[in-house]
Tab-separated table of C-alpha atoms in Angstrom:
chain	number	residue	atom	x	y	z
D	42	MET	CA	0.055	-0.238	-0.027
D	43	ALA	CA	2.892	2.385	0.529
D	44	GLU	CA	4.064	2.106	-2.954
D	45	GLN	CA	0.654	3.497	-4.059
D	46	PHE	CA	0.977	6.531	-2.527
D	47	ARG	CA	4.618	7.245	-3.576
D	48	GLY	CA	5.230	10.520	-5.590
D	49	TRP	CA	1.750	11.849	-4.311
D	50	SER	CA	1.372	15.602	-3.618
D	51	LEU	CA	0.079	17.254	-0.452
D	52	SER	CA	-2.405	20.012	-0.274
D	53	PHE	CA	-3.079	21.992	2.778
D	54	ALA	CA	-6.125	23.873	3.389
D	55	GLY	CA	-6.288	27.594	4.565
D	56	CYS	CA	-7.469	27.736	8.049
D	57	GLY	CA	-6.485	31.012	9.756
D	58	PHE	CA	-5.403	30.445	13.101
D	59	MET	CA	-5.855	27.026	13.062
D	60	GLY	CA	-2.363	26.344	11.172
D	61	PHE	CA	-1.446	24.540	14.386
D	62	TYR	CA	-3.410	21.611	12.772
D	63	HIS	CA	-0.952	21.562	9.836
D	64	VAL	CA	1.949	21.349	12.125
D	65	GLY	CA	0.544	18.127	13.939
D	66	VAL	CA	-0.399	16.635	10.411
D	67	THR	CA	3.332	17.200	8.970
D	68	ARG	CA	4.957	16.021	12.196
D	69	CYS	CA	3.182	12.934	12.513
D	70	LEU	CA	3.744	11.982	8.602
D	71	SER	CA	7.365	12.944	9.062
D	72	GLU	CA	7.978	10.251	11.719
D	73	HIS	CA	5.456	7.689	10.489
D	74	ALA	CA	5.496	7.890	6.573
D	75	PRO	CA	8.498	10.240	5.807
D	76	GLN	CA	8.409	8.742	2.230
D	77	LEU	CA	5.028	10.970	1.549
D	78	LEU	CA	6.979	13.777	2.255
D	79	ARG	CA	10.511	13.279	0.777
D	80	ASP	CA	8.883	11.815	-2.618
D	81	ALA	CA	5.850	14.503	-2.888
D	82	PRO	CA	6.547	16.406	-6.106
D	83	LYS	CA	4.425	19.300	-4.801
D	84	ILE	CA	3.134	20.460	-1.809
D	85	LEU	CA	0.399	23.013	-2.028
D	86	GLY	CA	-1.369	25.569	0.179
D	87	ALA	CA	-3.832	28.271	0.455
D	88	SER	CA	-3.294	31.160	2.941
D	89	ALA	CA	-2.322	29.704	6.329
D	90	GLY	CA	-1.694	26.362	4.360
D	91	ALA	CA	0.902	28.324	2.153
D	92	LEU	CA	2.441	29.619	4.965
D	93	HIS	CA	2.953	26.244	6.607
D	94	CYS	CA	4.304	24.912	3.340
D	95	ALA	CA	6.786	27.683	3.117
D	96	PHE	CA	8.069	26.977	6.750
D	97	PHE	CA	8.146	23.631	6.360
D	98	LEU	CA	10.183	23.387	2.997
D	99	CYS	CA	12.643	26.041	4.481
D	100	GLY	CA	13.626	23.691	7.135
D	101	ILE	CA	12.417	25.713	9.953
D	102	PRO	CA	12.688	23.528	13.160
D	103	LEU	CA	9.525	22.162	14.760
D	104	ASP	CA	9.612	24.071	17.746
D	105	HIS	CA	10.504	27.446	16.066
D	106	ARG	CA	7.400	26.798	13.623
D	107	LEU	CA	5.335	26.688	16.733
D	108	GLN	CA	6.825	29.554	18.881
D	109	ILE	CA	6.074	31.746	15.431
D	110	LEU	CA	2.499	30.786	15.531
D	111	MET	CA	2.002	31.168	19.243
D	112	ASN	CA	3.709	34.659	18.869
D	113	LEU	CA	1.009	35.562	16.200
D	114	CYS	CA	-1.688	34.677	18.166
D	115	LYS	CA	-0.635	36.340	21.563
D	116	SER	CA	-0.347	39.256	19.461
D	117	ALA	CA	-3.777	39.231	18.148
D	118	ARG	CA	-5.021	38.232	21.743
D	119	LYS	CA	-3.421	40.803	23.659
D	120	ARG	CA	-5.735	43.711	22.936
D	121	ASN	CA	-9.345	44.140	23.993
D	122	LEU	CA	-10.820	43.720	20.542
D	123	GLY	CA	-8.566	41.282	19.257
D	124	VAL	CA	-7.807	40.952	15.468
D	125	LEU	CA	-10.494	43.704	15.267
D	126	HIS	CA	-8.215	46.496	17.004
D	127	PRO	CA	-7.172	49.175	14.892
D	128	SER	CA	-3.472	48.903	15.729
D	129	PHE	CA	-3.452	45.432	14.876
D	130	GLN	CA	-2.353	44.823	11.193
D	131	MET	CA	-2.582	41.391	10.031
D	132	SER	CA	-0.686	41.821	6.609
D	133	GLN	CA	2.059	43.983	8.087
D	134	TYR	CA	2.597	41.361	10.668
D	135	LEU	CA	2.884	38.538	8.501
D	136	ARG	CA	5.359	40.556	6.096
D	137	ASP	CA	7.664	41.116	8.977
D	138	GLY	CA	7.764	37.771	10.165
D	139	LEU	CA	8.137	36.194	7.115
D	140	ASN	CA	11.154	38.677	6.196
D	141	LYS	CA	12.502	37.804	9.562
D	142	TYR	CA	12.252	33.997	9.832
D	143	LEU	CA	12.456	32.801	5.980
D	144	PRO	CA	15.919	32.438	4.866
D	145	ASP	CA	17.718	34.450	2.200
D	146	ASN	CA	17.521	31.659	-0.277
D	147	ALA	CA	13.989	30.756	0.296
D	148	HIS	CA	12.911	31.429	-3.554
D	149	GLN	CA	15.477	28.671	-4.244
D	150	LEU	CA	14.330	26.074	-1.761
D	151	LEU	CA	10.556	26.670	-2.709
D	152	SER	CA	10.501	27.007	-6.323
D	153	GLY	CA	9.178	24.226	-8.088
D	154	LYS	CA	8.360	22.482	-4.935
D	155	MET	CA	5.790	24.969	-3.295
D	156	VAL	CA	2.438	25.945	-4.794
D	157	VAL	CA	0.615	28.983	-3.667
D	158	SER	CA	-2.942	29.785	-4.300
D	159	LEU	CA	-4.064	33.249	-5.002
D	160	THR	CA	-7.318	34.722	-6.003
D	161	ARG	CA	-7.018	37.537	-8.803
D	162	VAL	CA	-8.944	40.593	-7.585
D	163	SER	CA	-9.627	41.557	-11.291
D	164	ASP	CA	-11.821	38.586	-12.121
D	165	ARG	CA	-11.768	36.543	-8.896
D	166	LYS	CA	-10.146	33.863	-10.706
D	167	ASN	CA	-7.622	31.363	-9.226
D	168	VAL	CA	-3.888	31.380	-9.908
D	169	LEU	CA	-1.448	28.864	-8.750
D	170	VAL	CA	2.210	30.414	-8.547
D	171	SER	CA	5.263	27.996	-7.794
D	172	ASP	CA	8.276	30.006	-9.356
D	173	PHE	CA	9.961	32.802	-7.702
D	174	ASP	CA	12.818	34.870	-8.399
D	175	SER	CA	13.672	36.323	-5.114
D	176	LYS	CA	12.489	35.879	-1.465
D	177	GLU	CA	10.697	39.069	-1.970
D	178	GLU	CA	8.588	37.467	-4.391
D	179	VAL	CA	7.966	34.725	-1.781
D	180	VAL	CA	7.052	37.185	0.727
D	181	ASP	CA	4.720	38.901	-1.553
D	182	ALA	CA	2.755	35.914	-2.557
D	183	LEU	CA	2.377	34.466	0.830
D	184	VAL	CA	1.043	37.880	2.063
D	185	CYS	CA	-1.557	37.976	-0.961
D	186	SER	CA	-2.637	34.547	-0.096
D	187	SER	CA	-3.492	35.389	3.465
D	188	PHE	CA	-5.424	38.589	2.842
D	189	ILE	CA	-9.060	38.828	3.606
D	190	PRO	CA	-10.667	41.711	2.451
D	191	PHE	CA	-11.946	44.369	5.303
D	192	TYR	CA	-10.636	41.620	7.848
D	193	GLY	CA	-7.074	42.312	6.763
D	194	GLY	CA	-7.393	45.652	5.331
D	195	LEU	CA	-8.875	47.798	2.685
D	196	ILE	CA	-6.572	47.897	-0.360
D	197	PRO	CA	-5.091	44.002	-1.455
D	198	PRO	CA	-1.553	43.520	-1.783
D	199	SER	CA	0.283	42.715	-5.032
D	200	PHE	CA	2.403	40.174	-6.503
D	201	ARG	CA	4.371	41.006	-9.659
D	202	GLY	CA	2.165	44.236	-10.018
D	203	VAL	CA	-0.983	42.428	-9.804
D	204	ARG	CA	-3.571	42.461	-7.031
D	205	TYR	CA	-4.513	39.434	-5.163
D	206	MET	CA	-6.085	38.047	-2.161
D	207	ASP	CA	-6.776	35.246	-0.299
D	208	GLY	CA	-6.277	32.107	-2.048
D	209	GLY	CA	-9.174	30.648	-0.470
D	210	ALA	CA	-11.794	32.491	-1.833
D	211	SER	CA	-11.208	30.512	-5.115
D	212	SER	CA	-9.270	27.442	-4.259
D	213	ASN	CA	-8.998	26.891	-0.328
D	214	VAL	CA	-7.670	23.227	-1.393
D	215	PRO	CA	-5.476	23.861	-4.454
D	216	LEU	CA	-5.263	20.827	-6.494
D	217	ILE	CA	-2.999	20.260	-9.658
D	218	ASP	CA	-4.312	16.663	-10.214
D	219	ALA	CA	-7.075	15.452	-7.746
D	220	SER	CA	-6.197	11.708	-8.474
D	221	THR	CA	-2.746	12.169	-6.977
D	222	THR	CA	-3.090	14.635	-3.837
D	223	ILE	CA	-3.639	13.904	-0.395
D	224	THR	CA	-5.751	16.846	1.303
D	225	VAL	CA	-5.535	18.164	4.815
D	226	SER	CA	-7.993	20.007	6.154
D	227	PRO	CA	-8.789	21.085	10.047
D	228	PHE	CA	-12.739	21.145	9.047
D	229	TYR	CA	-14.980	18.237	9.322
D	230	GLY	CA	-15.404	17.101	6.020
D	231	GLU	CA	-14.841	14.535	3.418
D	232	HIS	CA	-10.698	15.080	2.844
D	233	ASP	CA	-8.264	12.693	3.212
D	234	ILE	CA	-6.742	13.968	6.330
D	235	CYS	CA	-9.319	15.852	8.552
D	236	PRO	CA	-11.808	15.389	11.605
D	237	LYS	CA	-14.453	12.908	10.440
D	238	VAL	CA	-18.304	12.976	11.511
D	239	VAL	CA	-19.612	9.292	12.008
D	240	SER	CA	-22.959	10.474	11.553
D	241	THR	CA	-24.702	10.919	8.194
D	242	ASN	CA	-27.656	13.398	9.230
D	243	PHE	CA	-25.438	16.398	8.691
D	244	PHE	CA	-25.286	18.232	5.343
D	245	HIS	CA	-22.175	18.737	3.268
D	246	VAL	CA	-21.359	21.548	1.001
D	247	SER	CA	-18.291	22.015	-1.233
D	248	PHE	CA	-16.924	25.310	-2.248
D	249	ALA	CA	-13.713	26.733	-3.564
D	250	ASN	CA	-12.517	22.996	-3.391
D	251	LEU	CA	-13.110	22.916	0.410
D	252	SER	CA	-15.427	20.030	1.735
D	253	PHE	CA	-17.431	21.196	4.771
D	254	ARG	CA	-19.826	19.716	7.009
D	255	LEU	CA	-22.889	21.814	8.234
D	256	CYS	CA	-22.486	20.946	11.936
D	257	SER	CA	-21.753	23.058	15.084
D	258	GLY	CA	-18.241	21.870	15.202
D	259	ASN	CA	-17.164	23.267	12.274
D	260	VAL	CA	-19.002	26.524	13.272
D	261	TYR	CA	-16.657	26.501	16.412
D	262	LEU	CA	-13.497	25.677	14.290
D	263	LEU	CA	-14.539	28.507	11.821
D	264	ALA	CA	-14.614	30.934	14.707
D	265	ARG	CA	-11.361	29.739	16.114
D	266	ALA	CA	-9.821	30.197	12.506
D	267	LEU	CA	-11.016	33.945	12.470
D	268	PHE	CA	-10.175	34.678	16.208
D	269	PRO	CA	-7.420	33.033	17.966
D	270	PRO	CA	-8.412	30.940	21.104
D	271	GLU	CA	-6.466	30.411	24.021
D	272	LEU	CA	-2.894	28.640	24.132
D	273	LYS	CA	-4.056	25.328	25.334
D	274	VAL	CA	-6.867	25.288	22.468
D	275	LEU	CA	-4.147	25.875	20.066
D	276	GLY	CA	-2.302	22.811	21.614
D	277	GLU	CA	-5.243	20.857	21.599
D	278	ILE	CA	-5.677	21.541	17.804
D	279	CYS	CA	-2.014	20.642	17.053
D	280	LEU	CA	-2.512	17.322	18.887
D	281	ARG	CA	-5.937	16.701	16.710
D	282	GLY	CA	-3.979	17.046	13.491
D	283	TYR	CA	-1.340	14.410	14.651
D	284	LEU	CA	-4.195	12.024	15.651
D	285	ASP	CA	-6.152	12.448	12.363
D	286	ALA	CA	-2.943	12.140	9.961
D	287	LEU	CA	-2.073	8.942	12.382
D	288	ARG	CA	-5.638	7.347	11.601
D	289	PHE	CA	-5.264	8.232	7.992
D	290	LEU	CA	-1.794	6.303	7.850
D	291	GLU	CA	-3.406	3.249	9.671
D	292	GLU	CA	-6.373	3.074	7.293
D	293	LYS	CA	-4.119	3.053	4.361
D	294	GLY	CA	-1.774	0.480	5.789
D	295	ILE	CA	1.167	2.806	5.235
D	296	TYR	CA	2.005	3.497	9.034
D	297	ASN	CA	5.938	2.512	9.884
D	298	PRO	CA	6.487	1.922	13.332
D	299	PRO	CA	9.121	4.093	15.311
D	300	PRO	CA	12.386	2.830	16.483
D	301	PRO	CA	12.378	2.051	20.172
D	302	GLY	CA	13.874	4.548	22.427
D	303	PRO	CA	14.139	8.242	21.529
D	304	ASN	CA	13.111	9.183	18.190
D	305	VAL	CA	15.602	10.474	15.689
D	306	PRO	CA	14.481	14.000	14.574
D	307	SER	CA	13.233	14.124	10.916
D	308	GLU	CA	12.492	17.915	10.348
D	309	GLY	CA	15.545	19.584	11.277
D	310	SER	CA	17.020	20.473	14.628
D	311	GLU	CA	14.581	19.404	16.977
D	312	PRO	CA	14.562	19.946	21.014
D	313	GLU	CA	17.126	17.401	22.400
D	314	ILE	CA	16.833	14.929	25.135
D	315	THR	CA	18.054	16.317	28.774
D	316	SER	CA	21.487	15.420	29.770
D	317	SER	CA	19.954	13.527	32.594
D	318	CYS	CA	18.179	11.156	30.009
D	319	ALA	CA	21.524	10.581	28.220
D	320	GLU	CA	23.367	9.591	31.423
D	321	ASN	CA	21.029	7.024	32.335
D	322	GLY	CA	20.896	5.404	29.127
D	323	SER	CA	16.938	5.527	28.677
D	324	PRO	CA	14.489	8.465	28.483
D	325	PRO	CA	11.952	9.019	31.183
D	326	ALA	CA	8.417	7.823	31.058
D	327	ALA	CA	7.030	10.763	29.722
D	328	LEU	CA	9.608	11.131	26.837
D	329	ARG	CA	9.508	7.070	25.793
D	330	ARG	CA	8.241	6.345	22.510
D	331	ARG	CA	4.790	4.622	22.622
D	332	SER	CA	3.974	2.037	20.034
D	333	VAL	CA	1.097	2.128	17.528
D	334	HIS	CA	-1.058	0.471	19.887
D	335	GLU	CA	-0.163	2.723	23.008
D	336	ILE	CA	-0.783	5.686	20.753
D	337	MET	CA	-3.979	4.543	18.969
D	338	PRO	CA	-6.837	3.322	21.228
D	339	GLU	CA	-9.388	0.509	20.026
D	340	SER	CA	-11.079	1.202	16.857
D	341	ASN	CA	-14.494	1.851	18.304
D	342	GLU	CA	-13.197	3.820	21.127
D	343	LEU	CA	-10.773	6.003	18.714
D	344	LEU	CA	-14.033	6.835	16.862
D	345	ASP	CA	-15.555	7.993	19.644
D	346	HIS	CA	-12.656	9.783	21.009
D	347	LEU	CA	-12.054	11.751	17.775
D	348	ARG	CA	-16.035	12.885	17.211
D	349	LEU	CA	-15.388	15.861	19.559
D	350	SER	CA	-14.177	18.953	17.496
D	351	ILE	CA	-11.298	19.724	19.999
D	352	ILE	CA	-9.862	16.925	22.410
D	353	PRO	CA	-9.991	18.079	26.011
D	354	TRP	CA	-6.830	19.419	27.271
D	355	ASP	CA	-4.936	17.628	29.918
D	356	GLU	CA	-1.617	17.433	30.687
D	357	ASP	CA	-1.415	13.477	30.257
D	358	ILE	CA	-2.630	14.124	26.643
D	359	LEU	CA	1.220	14.937	26.233
D	360	GLU	CA	2.708	11.736	27.229
D	361	ILE	CA	1.236	9.882	24.035
D	362	LEU	CA	2.889	12.325	21.663
D	363	PRO	CA	6.374	11.936	20.263
D	364	PRO	CA	9.170	13.485	22.763
D	365	GLU	CA	9.933	16.225	20.372
D	366	LEU	CA	6.412	17.215	19.720
D	367	SER	CA	5.656	17.261	23.383
D	368	LEU	CA	8.833	19.337	24.442
D	369	ALA	CA	8.143	21.917	21.468
D	370	LEU	CA	4.233	22.260	22.734
D	371	GLN	CA	5.257	22.809	26.044
D	372	LYS	CA	7.984	25.206	25.251
D	373	ALA	CA	5.572	27.252	22.586
D	374	MET	CA	2.774	27.393	25.428
D	375	LYS	CA	4.892	28.871	28.361
D	376	GLU	CA	4.271	32.257	29.213
D	377	LYS	CA	7.846	34.411	29.019
D	378	ASP	CA	6.486	37.915	30.504
D	379	GLY	CA	6.290	36.364	34.148
D	380	TYR	CA	4.171	38.261	36.805
D	381	LEU	CA	3.374	41.332	34.714
D	382	ALA	CA	1.485	39.235	32.124
D	383	LYS	CA	-0.487	37.382	35.179
D	384	ILE	CA	-1.156	40.979	36.514
D	385	LEU	CA	-2.752	42.482	33.349
D	386	ASN	CA	-4.636	39.314	32.421
D	387	SER	CA	-6.105	39.352	36.062
D	388	LEU	CA	-9.857	39.813	36.202
D	389	PRO	CA	-10.108	43.070	38.052
D	390	VAL	CA	-7.253	44.486	35.435
D	391	ARG	CA	-9.032	43.103	32.345
D	392	ILE	CA	-12.410	44.751	33.749
D	393	MET	CA	-10.836	48.317	34.298
D	394	SER	CA	-9.574	47.876	30.561
D	395	TYR	CA	-12.554	47.234	29.317
D	396	MET	CA	-14.358	49.992	30.916
D	397	MET	CA	-11.683	52.431	29.931
D	398	LEU	CA	-12.023	51.422	26.284
D	399	PRO	CA	-14.095	54.397	25.287
D	400	CYS	CA	-11.689	56.554	26.383
D	401	THR	CA	-8.379	54.664	25.177
D	402	LEU	CA	-9.875	53.353	21.694
D	403	PRO	CA	-10.019	56.828	20.040
D	404	VAL	CA	-6.598	57.643	21.054
D	405	GLU	CA	-5.073	54.069	19.936
D	406	SER	CA	-6.956	54.622	16.826
D	407	ALA	CA	-5.494	58.037	15.759
D	408	VAL	CA	-2.108	56.660	16.540
D	409	SER	CA	-2.591	53.853	14.411
D	410	VAL	CA	-3.843	55.917	11.686
D	411	VAL	CA	-1.060	58.151	11.682
D	412	LEU	CA	1.538	55.046	11.419
D	413	ARG	CA	-0.479	53.262	8.928
D	414	LEU	CA	-0.441	56.622	6.781
D	415	MET	CA	3.417	56.926	7.249
D	416	ARG	CA	3.829	53.390	6.252
D	417	TRP	CA	1.433	53.593	3.435
D	418	PHE	CA	3.351	56.759	2.034
D	419	PRO	CA	5.849	54.898	-0.368
D	420	ASP	CA	3.116	52.761	-1.827
D	421	MET	CA	0.372	55.827	-2.168
D	422	PRO	CA	1.001	56.265	-5.777
D	423	ASN	CA	0.199	52.831	-6.979
D	424	ASP	CA	-2.584	52.339	-4.367
D	425	LEU	CA	-4.190	55.489	-5.471
D	426	GLU	CA	-3.896	54.401	-9.235
D	427	TRP	CA	-5.469	50.962	-8.207
D	428	LEU	CA	-8.250	52.675	-6.160
D	429	GLN	CA	-9.100	55.129	-9.355
D	430	TRP	CA	-9.585	51.875	-11.417
D	431	VAL	CA	-11.783	50.150	-8.893
D	432	ALA	CA	-13.751	53.349	-9.186
D	433	TYR	CA	-13.970	53.580	-12.813
D	434	LYS	CA	-14.683	49.914	-13.342
D	435	MET	CA	-17.576	50.411	-10.713
D	436	CYS	CA	-18.967	53.197	-12.386
D	437	SER	CA	-18.759	51.702	-15.845
D	438	GLN	CA	-20.711	48.665	-14.579
D	439	ALA	CA	-23.432	50.868	-12.803
D	440	ARG	CA	-23.999	52.695	-16.246
D	441	ARG	CA	-24.304	49.545	-18.049
D	442	SER	CA	-26.830	48.190	-15.678
D	443	LEU	CA	-28.774	51.665	-15.744
D	444	PHE	CA	-28.867	51.487	-19.616
D	445	THR	CA	-30.135	47.891	-19.687
D	446	ILE	CA	-32.934	48.521	-17.542
D	447	GLN	CA	-34.036	51.584	-19.518
D	448	GLU	CA	-33.654	50.013	-22.866
D	449	PRO	CA	-36.684	47.625	-22.677
D	450	LYS	CA	-38.596	50.492	-21.304
D	451	SER	CA	-37.818	53.026	-24.411
D	452	THR	CA	-38.575	49.977	-26.709
D	453	PHE	CA	-42.060	49.587	-25.188
D	454	GLY	CA	-42.576	53.025	-25.584
D	455	LYS	CA	-41.838	53.142	-29.244
D	456	LYS	CA	-43.978	50.332	-30.007
D	457	GLN	CA	-46.908	51.529	-28.119
D	458	SER	CA	-46.608	54.750	-30.001
D	459	ASP	CA	-46.564	53.091	-33.190
D	460	CYS	CA	-49.454	51.218	-32.508
D	461	LEU	CA	-51.545	54.230	-31.452
D	462	SER	CA	-50.534	56.134	-34.909
């Protein structure tokens, strides 16, 4: 069965802040079926899926990828209004992070291997990009693929002089050849790796290549994709991706059992086992590699366990994970601000901050507008030209619609006058 999937591509769906799911899936595949990642001719993605592909293919270590995602969620949650606060600029945050963490030769590492899904603003058609001439083009493509109108700003970014927006608007699960592509999505649906709904009473819809079950679990997951949850919930989402990928490998019969003892990292440099473990010659119980029978419960019990939209968090859950993922999750979820963060997150301080919001929000909004204008100044000529083009197109469309409405009336009036004469 493993030979059947040799040379298959992988496609990661756009999912906003639930990109942790893709990290769990990739980690599981790299441990138990590394040939799927190694032999994949293309790795496709839209929005958060494209960001995950870029960081993974560039060799960013597991703990660094989790920490980058955690920092993004913390930055979005630290304000009272979250991502809706005027001072939070998603596109600018992504651009700064990509320029900081991607290597200088990212375009060489990603060209021909990663495929980014974009939606052209002018005609709303899907465009797949896989060749890049510089790191700047990689950053531009990823920012365009993650731009949601109004949610991320008013003026869409550009790639090679053309305006694009979120690739999920036209193809949220990009495909080149559907017959040889493993699809990954954190939403309940009919993709290869995704949460499964056992009952058949739920309606199923498909839009932009995304299979979506109309159930309460997906409503919750959709809200988590747009508005980041607490850090523990993000860890649960990562765990869910790991287990769903493990179930997929079990069903297809391509599961490779791990070697005994600590696992050898397969995604770049991973957190090392502590020195005390090395001295004793064996890892502690929390870091021992479990067999597949220990990780996966009985089949019926597993289905009941995975029906939940999110697996309830428990510190014991970390013991069923591989050591590298356990340590990386614990490190990423650890608060680094100490007592100051606890004081600022306490209930009295939060209530007081919400009460002062009518006074502080206008000031913060004014400061945010000034900073945006200063940052927008270099791009102002091109953006104003694009806005002028949009206004002209809207006026032309309105004029055509008005003429098509008036034309039948004038024809009817002419025929009526002819009959009277």
